[in-house]
Coordinates of C-alpha atoms and ligand atoms in Angstrom, one line a residue:
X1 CA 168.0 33.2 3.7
X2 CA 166.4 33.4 7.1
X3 CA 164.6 31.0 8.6
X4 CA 161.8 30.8 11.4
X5 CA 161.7 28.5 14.7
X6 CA 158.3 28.4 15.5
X7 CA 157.0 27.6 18.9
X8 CA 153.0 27.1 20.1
X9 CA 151.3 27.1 23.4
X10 CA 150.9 23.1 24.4
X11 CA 147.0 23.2 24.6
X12 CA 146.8 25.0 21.1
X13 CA 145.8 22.9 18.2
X14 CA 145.2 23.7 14.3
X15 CA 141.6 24.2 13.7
X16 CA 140.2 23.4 10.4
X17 CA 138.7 26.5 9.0
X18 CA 136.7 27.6 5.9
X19 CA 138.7 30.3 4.3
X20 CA 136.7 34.0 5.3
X21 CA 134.9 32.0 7.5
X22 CA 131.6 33.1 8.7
X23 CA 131.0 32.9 12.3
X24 CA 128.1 31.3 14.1
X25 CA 125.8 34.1 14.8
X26 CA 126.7 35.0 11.1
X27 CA 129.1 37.6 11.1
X28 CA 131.9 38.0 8.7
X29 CA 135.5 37.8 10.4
X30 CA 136.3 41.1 11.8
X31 CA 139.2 41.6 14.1
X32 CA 140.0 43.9 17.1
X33 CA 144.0 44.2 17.3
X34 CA 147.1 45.6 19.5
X35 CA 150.4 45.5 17.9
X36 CA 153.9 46.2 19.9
X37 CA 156.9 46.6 18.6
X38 CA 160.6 47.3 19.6
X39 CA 164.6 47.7 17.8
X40 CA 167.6 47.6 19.5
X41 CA 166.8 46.8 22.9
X42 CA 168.6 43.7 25.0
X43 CA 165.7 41.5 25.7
X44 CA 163.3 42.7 23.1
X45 CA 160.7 39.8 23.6
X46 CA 159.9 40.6 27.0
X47 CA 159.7 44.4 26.1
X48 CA 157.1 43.2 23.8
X49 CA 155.1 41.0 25.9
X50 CA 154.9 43.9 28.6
X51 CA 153.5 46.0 26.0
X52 CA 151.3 43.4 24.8
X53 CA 150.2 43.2 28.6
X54 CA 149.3 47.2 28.4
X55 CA 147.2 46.7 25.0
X56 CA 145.3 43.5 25.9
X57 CA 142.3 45.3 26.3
X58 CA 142.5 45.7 22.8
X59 CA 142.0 41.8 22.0
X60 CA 142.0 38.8 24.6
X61 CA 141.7 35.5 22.4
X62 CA 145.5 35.3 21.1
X63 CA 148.8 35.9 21.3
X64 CA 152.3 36.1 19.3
X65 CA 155.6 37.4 19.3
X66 CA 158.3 37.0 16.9
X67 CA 162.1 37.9 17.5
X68 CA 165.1 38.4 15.6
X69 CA 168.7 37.8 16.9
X70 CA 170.4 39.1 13.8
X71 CA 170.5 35.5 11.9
X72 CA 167.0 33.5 12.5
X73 CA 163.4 34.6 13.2
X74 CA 161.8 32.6 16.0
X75 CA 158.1 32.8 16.8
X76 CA 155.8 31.9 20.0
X77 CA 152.1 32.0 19.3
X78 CA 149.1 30.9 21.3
X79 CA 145.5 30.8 22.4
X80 CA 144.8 33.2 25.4
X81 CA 145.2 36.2 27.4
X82 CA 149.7 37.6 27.2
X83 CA 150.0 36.4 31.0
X84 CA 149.0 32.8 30.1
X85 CA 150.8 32.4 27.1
X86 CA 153.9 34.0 28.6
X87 CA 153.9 32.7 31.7
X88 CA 157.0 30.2 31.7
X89 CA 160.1 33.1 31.4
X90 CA 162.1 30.7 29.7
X91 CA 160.0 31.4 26.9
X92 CA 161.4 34.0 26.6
X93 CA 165.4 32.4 26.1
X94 CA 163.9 30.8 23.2
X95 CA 162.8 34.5 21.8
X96 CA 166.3 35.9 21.3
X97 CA 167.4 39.0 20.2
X98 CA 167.4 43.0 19.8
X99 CA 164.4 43.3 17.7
X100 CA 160.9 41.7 18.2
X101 CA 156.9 42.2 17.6
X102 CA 153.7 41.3 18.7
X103 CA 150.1 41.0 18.4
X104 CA 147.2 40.7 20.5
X105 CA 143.8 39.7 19.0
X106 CA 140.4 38.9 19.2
X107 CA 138.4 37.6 16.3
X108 CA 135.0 36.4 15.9
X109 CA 134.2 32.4 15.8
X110 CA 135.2 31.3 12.4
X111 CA 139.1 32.6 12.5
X112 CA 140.6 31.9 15.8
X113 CA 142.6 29.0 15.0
X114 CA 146.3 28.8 15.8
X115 CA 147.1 29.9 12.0
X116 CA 145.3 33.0 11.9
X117 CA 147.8 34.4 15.2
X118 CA 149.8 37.2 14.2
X119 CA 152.5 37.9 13.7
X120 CA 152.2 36.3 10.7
X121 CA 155.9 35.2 8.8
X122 CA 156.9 34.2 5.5
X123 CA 160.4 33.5 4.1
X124 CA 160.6 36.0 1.1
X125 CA 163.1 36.7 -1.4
X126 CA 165.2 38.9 0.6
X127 CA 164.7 36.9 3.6
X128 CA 162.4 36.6 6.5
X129 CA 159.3 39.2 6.9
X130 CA 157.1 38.9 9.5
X131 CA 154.0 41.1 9.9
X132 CA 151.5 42.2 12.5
X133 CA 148.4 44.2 11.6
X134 CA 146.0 46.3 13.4
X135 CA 142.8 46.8 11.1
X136 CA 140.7 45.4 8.9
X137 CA 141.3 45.4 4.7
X138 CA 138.4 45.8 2.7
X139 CA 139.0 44.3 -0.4
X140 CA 141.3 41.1 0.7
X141 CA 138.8 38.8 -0.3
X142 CA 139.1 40.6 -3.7
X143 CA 143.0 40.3 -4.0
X144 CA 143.0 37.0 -2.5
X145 CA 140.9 35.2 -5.0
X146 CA 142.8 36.9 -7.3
X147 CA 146.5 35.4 -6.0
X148 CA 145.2 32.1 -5.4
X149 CA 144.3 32.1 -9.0
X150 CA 147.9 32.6 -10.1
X151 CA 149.2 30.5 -7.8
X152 CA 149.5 31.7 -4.6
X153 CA 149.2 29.2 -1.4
X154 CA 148.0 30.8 1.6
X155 CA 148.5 29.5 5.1
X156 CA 145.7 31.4 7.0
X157 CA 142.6 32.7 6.6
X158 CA 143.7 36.1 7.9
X159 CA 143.4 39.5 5.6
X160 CA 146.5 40.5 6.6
X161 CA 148.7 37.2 4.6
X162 CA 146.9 39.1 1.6
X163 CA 149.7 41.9 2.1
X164 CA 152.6 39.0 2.7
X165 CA 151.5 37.8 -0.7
X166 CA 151.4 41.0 -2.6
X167 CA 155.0 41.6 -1.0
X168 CA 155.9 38.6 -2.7
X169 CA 154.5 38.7 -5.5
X170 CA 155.4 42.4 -6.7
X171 CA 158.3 42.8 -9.6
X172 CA 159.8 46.0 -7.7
X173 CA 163.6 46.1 -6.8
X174 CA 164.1 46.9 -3.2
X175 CA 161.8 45.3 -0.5
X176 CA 160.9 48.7 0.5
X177 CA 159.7 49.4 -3.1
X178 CA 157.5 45.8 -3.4
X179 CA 156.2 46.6 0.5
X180 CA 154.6 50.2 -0.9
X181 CA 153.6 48.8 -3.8
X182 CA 151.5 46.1 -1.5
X183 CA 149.9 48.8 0.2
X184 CA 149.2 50.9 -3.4
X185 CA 146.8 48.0 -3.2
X186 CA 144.7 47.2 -0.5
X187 CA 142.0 49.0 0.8
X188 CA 141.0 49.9 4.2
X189 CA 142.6 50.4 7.7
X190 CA 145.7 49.3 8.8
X191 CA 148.6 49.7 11.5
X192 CA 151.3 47.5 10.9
X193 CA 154.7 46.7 12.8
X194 CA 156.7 44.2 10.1
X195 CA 160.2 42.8 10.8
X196 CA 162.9 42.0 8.5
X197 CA 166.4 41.2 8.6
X198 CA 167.3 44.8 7.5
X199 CA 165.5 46.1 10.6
X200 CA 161.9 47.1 11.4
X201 CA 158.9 49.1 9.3
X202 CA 155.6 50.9 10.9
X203 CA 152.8 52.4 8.9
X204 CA 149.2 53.7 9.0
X205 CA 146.9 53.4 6.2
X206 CA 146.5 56.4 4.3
X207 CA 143.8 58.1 6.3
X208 CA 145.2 56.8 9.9
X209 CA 142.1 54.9 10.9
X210 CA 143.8 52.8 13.2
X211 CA 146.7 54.5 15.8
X212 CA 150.3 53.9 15.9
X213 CA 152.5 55.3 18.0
X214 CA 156.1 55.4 18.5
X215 CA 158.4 56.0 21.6
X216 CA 162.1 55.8 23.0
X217 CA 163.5 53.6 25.6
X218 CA 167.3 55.1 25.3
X219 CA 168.5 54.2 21.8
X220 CA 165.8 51.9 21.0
X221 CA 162.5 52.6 19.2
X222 CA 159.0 51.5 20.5
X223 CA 155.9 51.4 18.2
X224 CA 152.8 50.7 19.8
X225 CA 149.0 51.0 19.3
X226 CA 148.6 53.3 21.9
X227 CA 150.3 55.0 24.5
X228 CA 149.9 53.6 27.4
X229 CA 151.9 50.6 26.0
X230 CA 154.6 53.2 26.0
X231 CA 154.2 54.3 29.5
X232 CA 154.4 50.5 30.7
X233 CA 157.8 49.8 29.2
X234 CA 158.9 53.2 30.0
X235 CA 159.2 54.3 27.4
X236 CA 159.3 58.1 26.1
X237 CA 156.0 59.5 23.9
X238 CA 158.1 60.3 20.5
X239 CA 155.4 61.3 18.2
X240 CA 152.5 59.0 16.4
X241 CA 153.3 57.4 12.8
X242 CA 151.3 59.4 10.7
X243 CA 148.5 58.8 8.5
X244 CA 150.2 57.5 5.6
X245 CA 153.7 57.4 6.9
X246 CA 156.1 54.4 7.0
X247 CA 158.8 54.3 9.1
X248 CA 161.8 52.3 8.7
X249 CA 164.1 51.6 11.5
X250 CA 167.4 49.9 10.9
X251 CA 169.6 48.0 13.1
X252 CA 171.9 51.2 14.3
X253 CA 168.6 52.8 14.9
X254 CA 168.7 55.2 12.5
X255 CA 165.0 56.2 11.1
X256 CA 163.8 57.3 7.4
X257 CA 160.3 58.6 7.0
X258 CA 157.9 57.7 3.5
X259 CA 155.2 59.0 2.3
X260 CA 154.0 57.1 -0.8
X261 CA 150.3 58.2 -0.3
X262 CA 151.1 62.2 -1.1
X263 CA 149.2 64.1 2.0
X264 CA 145.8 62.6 2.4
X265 CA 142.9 64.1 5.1
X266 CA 143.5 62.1 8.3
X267 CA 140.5 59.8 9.3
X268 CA 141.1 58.4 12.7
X269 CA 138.3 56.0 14.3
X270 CA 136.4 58.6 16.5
X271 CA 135.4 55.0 18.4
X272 CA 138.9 54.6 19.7
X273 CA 138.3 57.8 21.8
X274 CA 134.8 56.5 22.9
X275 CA 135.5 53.1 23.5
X276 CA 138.2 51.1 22.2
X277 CA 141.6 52.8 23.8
X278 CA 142.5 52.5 27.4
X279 CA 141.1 56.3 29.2
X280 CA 145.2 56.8 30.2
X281 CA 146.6 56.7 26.7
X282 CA 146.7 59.8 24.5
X283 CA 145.1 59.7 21.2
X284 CA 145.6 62.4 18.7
X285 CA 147.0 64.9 20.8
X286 CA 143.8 64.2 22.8
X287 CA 143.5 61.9 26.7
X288 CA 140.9 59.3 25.7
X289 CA 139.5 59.8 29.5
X290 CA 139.6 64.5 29.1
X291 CA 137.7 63.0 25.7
X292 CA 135.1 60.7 27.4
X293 CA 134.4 62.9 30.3
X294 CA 133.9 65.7 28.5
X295 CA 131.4 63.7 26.0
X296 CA 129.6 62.9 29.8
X297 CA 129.5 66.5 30.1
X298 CA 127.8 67.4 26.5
X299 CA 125.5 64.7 27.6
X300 CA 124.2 66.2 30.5
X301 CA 123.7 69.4 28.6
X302 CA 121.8 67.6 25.5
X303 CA 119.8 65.2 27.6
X304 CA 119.7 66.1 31.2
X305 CA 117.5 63.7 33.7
X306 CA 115.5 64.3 37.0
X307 CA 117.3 62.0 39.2
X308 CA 119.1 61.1 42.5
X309 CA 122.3 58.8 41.2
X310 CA 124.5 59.0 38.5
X311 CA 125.8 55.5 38.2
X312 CA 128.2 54.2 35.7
X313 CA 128.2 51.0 33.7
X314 CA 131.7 50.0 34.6
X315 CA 134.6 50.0 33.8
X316 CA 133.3 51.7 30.2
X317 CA 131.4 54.1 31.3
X318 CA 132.6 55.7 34.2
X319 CA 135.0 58.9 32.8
X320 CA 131.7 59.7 30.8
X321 CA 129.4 59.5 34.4
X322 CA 131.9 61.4 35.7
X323 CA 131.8 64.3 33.5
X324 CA 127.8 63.5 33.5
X325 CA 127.7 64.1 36.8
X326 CA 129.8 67.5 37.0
X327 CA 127.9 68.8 34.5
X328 CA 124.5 68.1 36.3
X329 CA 125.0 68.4 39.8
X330 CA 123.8 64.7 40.5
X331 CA 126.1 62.8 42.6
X332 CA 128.4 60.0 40.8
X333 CA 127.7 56.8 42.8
X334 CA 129.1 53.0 42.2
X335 CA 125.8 51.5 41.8
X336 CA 127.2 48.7 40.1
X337 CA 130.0 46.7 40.9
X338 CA 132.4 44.9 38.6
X339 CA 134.1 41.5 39.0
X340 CA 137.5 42.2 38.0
X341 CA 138.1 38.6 37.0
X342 CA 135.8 38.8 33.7
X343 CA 137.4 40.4 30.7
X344 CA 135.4 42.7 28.1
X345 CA 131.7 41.1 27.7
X346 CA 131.4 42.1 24.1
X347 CA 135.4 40.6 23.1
X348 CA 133.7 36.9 23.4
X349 CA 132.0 35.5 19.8
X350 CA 128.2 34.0 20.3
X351 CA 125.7 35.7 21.6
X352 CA 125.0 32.6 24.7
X353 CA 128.4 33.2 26.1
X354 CA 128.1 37.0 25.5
X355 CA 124.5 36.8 27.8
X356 CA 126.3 34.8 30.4
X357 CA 129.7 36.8 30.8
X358 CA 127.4 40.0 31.6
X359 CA 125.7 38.6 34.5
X360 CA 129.2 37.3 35.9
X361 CA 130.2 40.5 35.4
X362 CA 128.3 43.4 37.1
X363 CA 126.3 43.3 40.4
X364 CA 124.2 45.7 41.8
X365 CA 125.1 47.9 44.3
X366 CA 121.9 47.1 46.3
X367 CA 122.3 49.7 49.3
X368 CA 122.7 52.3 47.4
X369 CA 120.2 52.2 44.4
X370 CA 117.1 50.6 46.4
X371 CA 114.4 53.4 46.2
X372 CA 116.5 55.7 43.8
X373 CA 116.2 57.2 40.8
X374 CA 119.3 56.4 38.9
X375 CA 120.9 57.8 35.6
X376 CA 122.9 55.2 34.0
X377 CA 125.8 56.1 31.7
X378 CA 127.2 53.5 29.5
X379 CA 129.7 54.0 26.4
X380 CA 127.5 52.4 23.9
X381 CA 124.2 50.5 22.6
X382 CA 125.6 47.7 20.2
X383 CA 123.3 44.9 20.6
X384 CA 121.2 46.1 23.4
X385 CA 122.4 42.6 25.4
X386 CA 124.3 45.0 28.5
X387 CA 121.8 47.7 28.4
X388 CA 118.6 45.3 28.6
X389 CA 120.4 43.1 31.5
X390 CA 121.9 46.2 33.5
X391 CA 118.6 48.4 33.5
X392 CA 117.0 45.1 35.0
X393 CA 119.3 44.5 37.1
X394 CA 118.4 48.1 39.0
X395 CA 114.6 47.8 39.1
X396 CA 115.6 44.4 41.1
X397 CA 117.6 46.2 43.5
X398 CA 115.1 48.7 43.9
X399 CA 115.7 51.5 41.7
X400 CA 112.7 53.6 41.2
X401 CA 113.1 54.9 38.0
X402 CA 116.3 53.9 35.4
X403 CA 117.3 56.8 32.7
X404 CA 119.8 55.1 30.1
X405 CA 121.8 57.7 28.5
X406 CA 124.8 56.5 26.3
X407 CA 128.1 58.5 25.7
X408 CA 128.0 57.7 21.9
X409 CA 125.6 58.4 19.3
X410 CA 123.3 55.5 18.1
X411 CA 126.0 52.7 16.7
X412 CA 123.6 52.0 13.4
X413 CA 126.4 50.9 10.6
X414 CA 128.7 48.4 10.9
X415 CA 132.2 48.6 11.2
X416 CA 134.5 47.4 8.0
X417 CA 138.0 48.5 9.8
X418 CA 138.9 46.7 12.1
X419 CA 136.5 47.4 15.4
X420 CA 134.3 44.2 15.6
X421 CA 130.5 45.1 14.9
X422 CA 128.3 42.7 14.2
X423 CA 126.2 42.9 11.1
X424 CA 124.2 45.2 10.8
X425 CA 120.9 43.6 11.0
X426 CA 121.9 42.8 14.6
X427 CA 122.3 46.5 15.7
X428 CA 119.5 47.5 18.2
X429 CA 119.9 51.4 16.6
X430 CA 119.2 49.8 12.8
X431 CA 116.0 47.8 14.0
X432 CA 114.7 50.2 16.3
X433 CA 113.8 54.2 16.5
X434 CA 114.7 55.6 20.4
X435 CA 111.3 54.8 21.6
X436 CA 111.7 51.6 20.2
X437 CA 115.1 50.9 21.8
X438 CA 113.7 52.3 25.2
X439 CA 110.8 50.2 25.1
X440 CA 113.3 47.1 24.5
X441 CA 116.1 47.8 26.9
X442 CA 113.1 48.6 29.5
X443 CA 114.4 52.1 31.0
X444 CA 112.0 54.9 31.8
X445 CA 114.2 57.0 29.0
X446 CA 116.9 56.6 26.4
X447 CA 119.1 59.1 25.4
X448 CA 122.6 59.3 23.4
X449 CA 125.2 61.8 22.8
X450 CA 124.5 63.9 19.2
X451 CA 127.4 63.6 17.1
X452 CA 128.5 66.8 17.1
X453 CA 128.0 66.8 20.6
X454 CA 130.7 63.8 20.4
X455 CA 132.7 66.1 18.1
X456 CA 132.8 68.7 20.4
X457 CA 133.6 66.7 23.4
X458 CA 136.9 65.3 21.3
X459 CA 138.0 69.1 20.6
X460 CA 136.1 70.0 17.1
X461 CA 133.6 72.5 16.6
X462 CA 131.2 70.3 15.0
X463 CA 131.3 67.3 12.6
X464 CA 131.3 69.8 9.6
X465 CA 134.3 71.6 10.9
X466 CA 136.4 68.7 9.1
X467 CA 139.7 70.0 11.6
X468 CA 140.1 66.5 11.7
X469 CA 137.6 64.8 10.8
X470 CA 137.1 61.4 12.3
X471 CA 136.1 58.1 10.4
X472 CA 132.5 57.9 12.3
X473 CA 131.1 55.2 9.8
X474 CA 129.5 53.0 12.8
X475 CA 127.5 56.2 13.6
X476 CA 126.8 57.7 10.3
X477 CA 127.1 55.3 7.3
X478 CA 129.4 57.5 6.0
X479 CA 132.5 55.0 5.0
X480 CA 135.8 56.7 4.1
X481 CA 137.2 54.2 1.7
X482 CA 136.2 51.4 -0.9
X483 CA 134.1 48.8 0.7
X484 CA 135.4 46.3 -2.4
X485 CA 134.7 43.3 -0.8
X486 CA 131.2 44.2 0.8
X487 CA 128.3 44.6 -1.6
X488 CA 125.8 47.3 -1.3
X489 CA 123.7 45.4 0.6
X490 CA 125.8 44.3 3.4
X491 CA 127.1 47.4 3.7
X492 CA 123.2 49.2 3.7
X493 CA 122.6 46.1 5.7
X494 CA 119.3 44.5 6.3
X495 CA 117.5 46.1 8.6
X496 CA 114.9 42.9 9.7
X497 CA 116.1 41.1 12.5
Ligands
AMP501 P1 125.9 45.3 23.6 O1 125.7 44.6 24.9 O2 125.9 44.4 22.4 O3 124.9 46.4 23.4 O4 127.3 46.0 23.6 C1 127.5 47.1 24.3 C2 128.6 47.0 25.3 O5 129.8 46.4 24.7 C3 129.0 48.4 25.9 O6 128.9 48.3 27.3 C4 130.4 48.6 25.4 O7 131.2 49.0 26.5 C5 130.9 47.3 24.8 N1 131.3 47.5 23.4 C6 130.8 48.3 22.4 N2 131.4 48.1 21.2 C7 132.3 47.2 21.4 C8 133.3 46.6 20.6 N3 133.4 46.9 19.3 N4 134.1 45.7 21.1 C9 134.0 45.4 22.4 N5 133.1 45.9 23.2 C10 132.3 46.8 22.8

């Protein structure tokens, strides 16, 4: 049997958690993930945490990798950003081997403690399996009540040991076969990268909310969340996992395809192409920034402005002000400036941090704006917190008139798979009609992207033309799986602040 060495970051330190914590401002632990993966390449942890560096937009509270030198499993895990937690290179002699994995994270208050860092390992009855997971599963809860209860002993509070357990658990023969049947039971969205001593396995869920994508460095094999992960190692665009597919990749790097799920309708998150992905990776077929422009440019056309400036809330809204600004003939301006040395405003739990990380953030662009009237693109409305701070942050510099238009339509249901939301009650689009919302964040007018209109900009006719259709359940309420462990009226949400 394999074993696991596991090292942790000096400054890291368990923290004592209630199991599905809730966080302080309430919400239930959601995660926001990168995953990185790689067989048969010389060095294989560093591979990883260079592709780990290219996804870290993707989740900036932890990080792990695990490695495999054809005997043991050895682990590093710890509490920051990839370039703090692998900055010593000798780390790196204590990661040996040809095959490793990795996961970057965020997670909200509540289930950030050193245990919870992926990838998560167990010794099982074949030997070691470690696992990293992209997503969210809506029904652990459900099936881990149900494990404890026959004995099972869990070591984090993390959805994703659910799957570890189920592994173990199942009365299949082959690990393949007890790994499928895991999946035959959990609900929701996942990308996963797992490790064993056989070689390596990637899937997507059924309806491939969450990306995966896999690429070639000479013989070896690359998975990654997204592609520019890909480009950083140099490695070479293959093809994505598909929606329901599971990969394995064995030690000679030769590659068998499953499909245990028969040939389900694809469901990708539509908010990966608005939001979540970097604008240089390629998603679907489809570049994230051709997708968010062109949503800038069905913007102008469904809510054009009077105005001098089209400024974008940066870094997340510029490809969309870009394509705003084409479209309308208004020149693209920097009115606000960004401090490069403050990560993503919304990827920090509590809502007092949150307030102070967007002033540290963005400045105005003073010169420019004074006496103007500015449109102001931004990706999305969640809580209102940027949009309320940024359009004041104009009229101070001078702006004469402020006209918010958002490159998404209103974000009104929460999010169940994997993309941190908050609940719903906190949503400015659940509490508030558009007048309402305009009124609050204090512009002279609000206006978002329809969602055909958002359809349209990411290559479909319209959201009926189901050629794919997306998961849009943040937009729409319409969720494309069981929500098991989320009654009816968290998922309807309530709707009084
Ligand atoms: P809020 O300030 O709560 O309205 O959040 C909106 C801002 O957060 C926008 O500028 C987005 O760029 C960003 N954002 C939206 N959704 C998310 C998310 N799920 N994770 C991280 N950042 C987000």
């Amino acid at each position: 049997m394999t074993s696991i060495s596991q090292h942790a970051a000096p400054s890291d330190a368990f923290r004592d958690e209630t199991p599905w914590d809730v966080g302080d401002d309430g919400d239930t632990l959601h995660e926001e993930c990168g995953i990185f993966g790689v067989i048969g390449a010389r060095s294989a942890s560093s591979v990883v945490a260079l592709g780990l560096h290219a996804l870290q937009h993707r989740g900036q509270e932890a990080v792990g990798i695990t490695s495999f030198d054809g005997g043991e499993f050895f682990s590093h895990r710890g509490i920051g950003h990839v370039a703090h937690v692998f900055k010593n290179q000798d780390i790196f002699a204590d990661l040996p081997g040809m095959m490793a994995s990795g996961h970057v994270r965020y997670s909200t208050t509540g289930g950030s403690g050193l245990r919870n860092i992926q990838p998560l390992f167990a010794d099982l009855a074949d030997g070691g399996f470690s696992i990293a997971h992209n997503g969210n599963i809506s029904n652990a809860m459900t099936l881990k009540r149900d494990l404890v209860h026959k004995g099972s002993i869990f070591q984090s509070t993390s959805d994703t040991e659910v799957i570890i357990h189920l592994v173990a658990t199942s009365r299949y023969p082959t690990l393949l076969d007890r790994f499928v049947d895991a999946l035959r039971l959990i609900e929701g969205a996942y990308a996963l990268i797992c490790t064993t001593p056989a070689g390596m396995i990637a899937c997507r869920d059924p309806l491939g909310i969450r990306p995966l994508v896999m690429g070639r460095i000479g013989s070896s094999v690359v998975f990654a969340s997204e592609t520019v992960a890909l480009d950083v190692v140099g490695a070479d665009f293959e093809r994505e996992v598909e929606p329901g597919e599971l990969l394995v990749v064995d030690h000679n790097g030769v590659i068998s395809s499953h499909r245990p799920f028969g040939d389900p309708s694809p469901r990708p998150c539509i908010f990966e192409q608005v939001y979540f992905s970097r604008p240089d990776s390629i998603l679907g077929g489809q570049s994230v920034y051709q997708s968010r422009r062109q949503i800038g440019v069905e913007l102008a056309k469904e809510a054009p402005a009077d105005a001098d400036l089209v400024v974008p809330v940066p870094d997340s809204g510029v490809p969309a002000a870009i394509g705003y600004a084409a479209e309308s003939g208004i020149p693209f301006e920097l009115g606000i400036i960004r401090s490069h040395y403050v990560g993503r405003t919304f990827i920090q739990p509590g809502d007092s941090k949150r307030h102070a990380e967007v002033k540290r953030k963005h400045n105005a662009n003073r010169a420019l704006v004074a006496g103007k009237r500015i449109v102001l693109i931004d990706d999305s409305i969640v809580r209102g917190t940027t949009s309320l701070k940024i359009v004041q942050m104009m009229r101070d510099a001078g702006a004469s008139e402020v006209h918010m238009r958002i490159a998404s339509p209103p974000t009104d249901h929460s999010c169940f798979y994997g993309v941190d939301t908050p609940e719903r009650s906190k949503l400015l689009a659940a509490r508030m009609d558009l007048e309402a919302m305009a009124d609050y964040i204090q512009a002279d007018s609000l206006a978002f992207v329809s969602i055909d209109g958002l359809y349209r900009a990411v290559g479909q006719q319209d959201r009926n033309a189901k050629c794919p259709q997306f998961c849009d359940a943040c937009f729409t309420g319409e969720y494309p799986t069981h929500l098991t462990d989320y009654d009816a009226d968290a998922v309807a949400g309530e709707t009084e602040a």
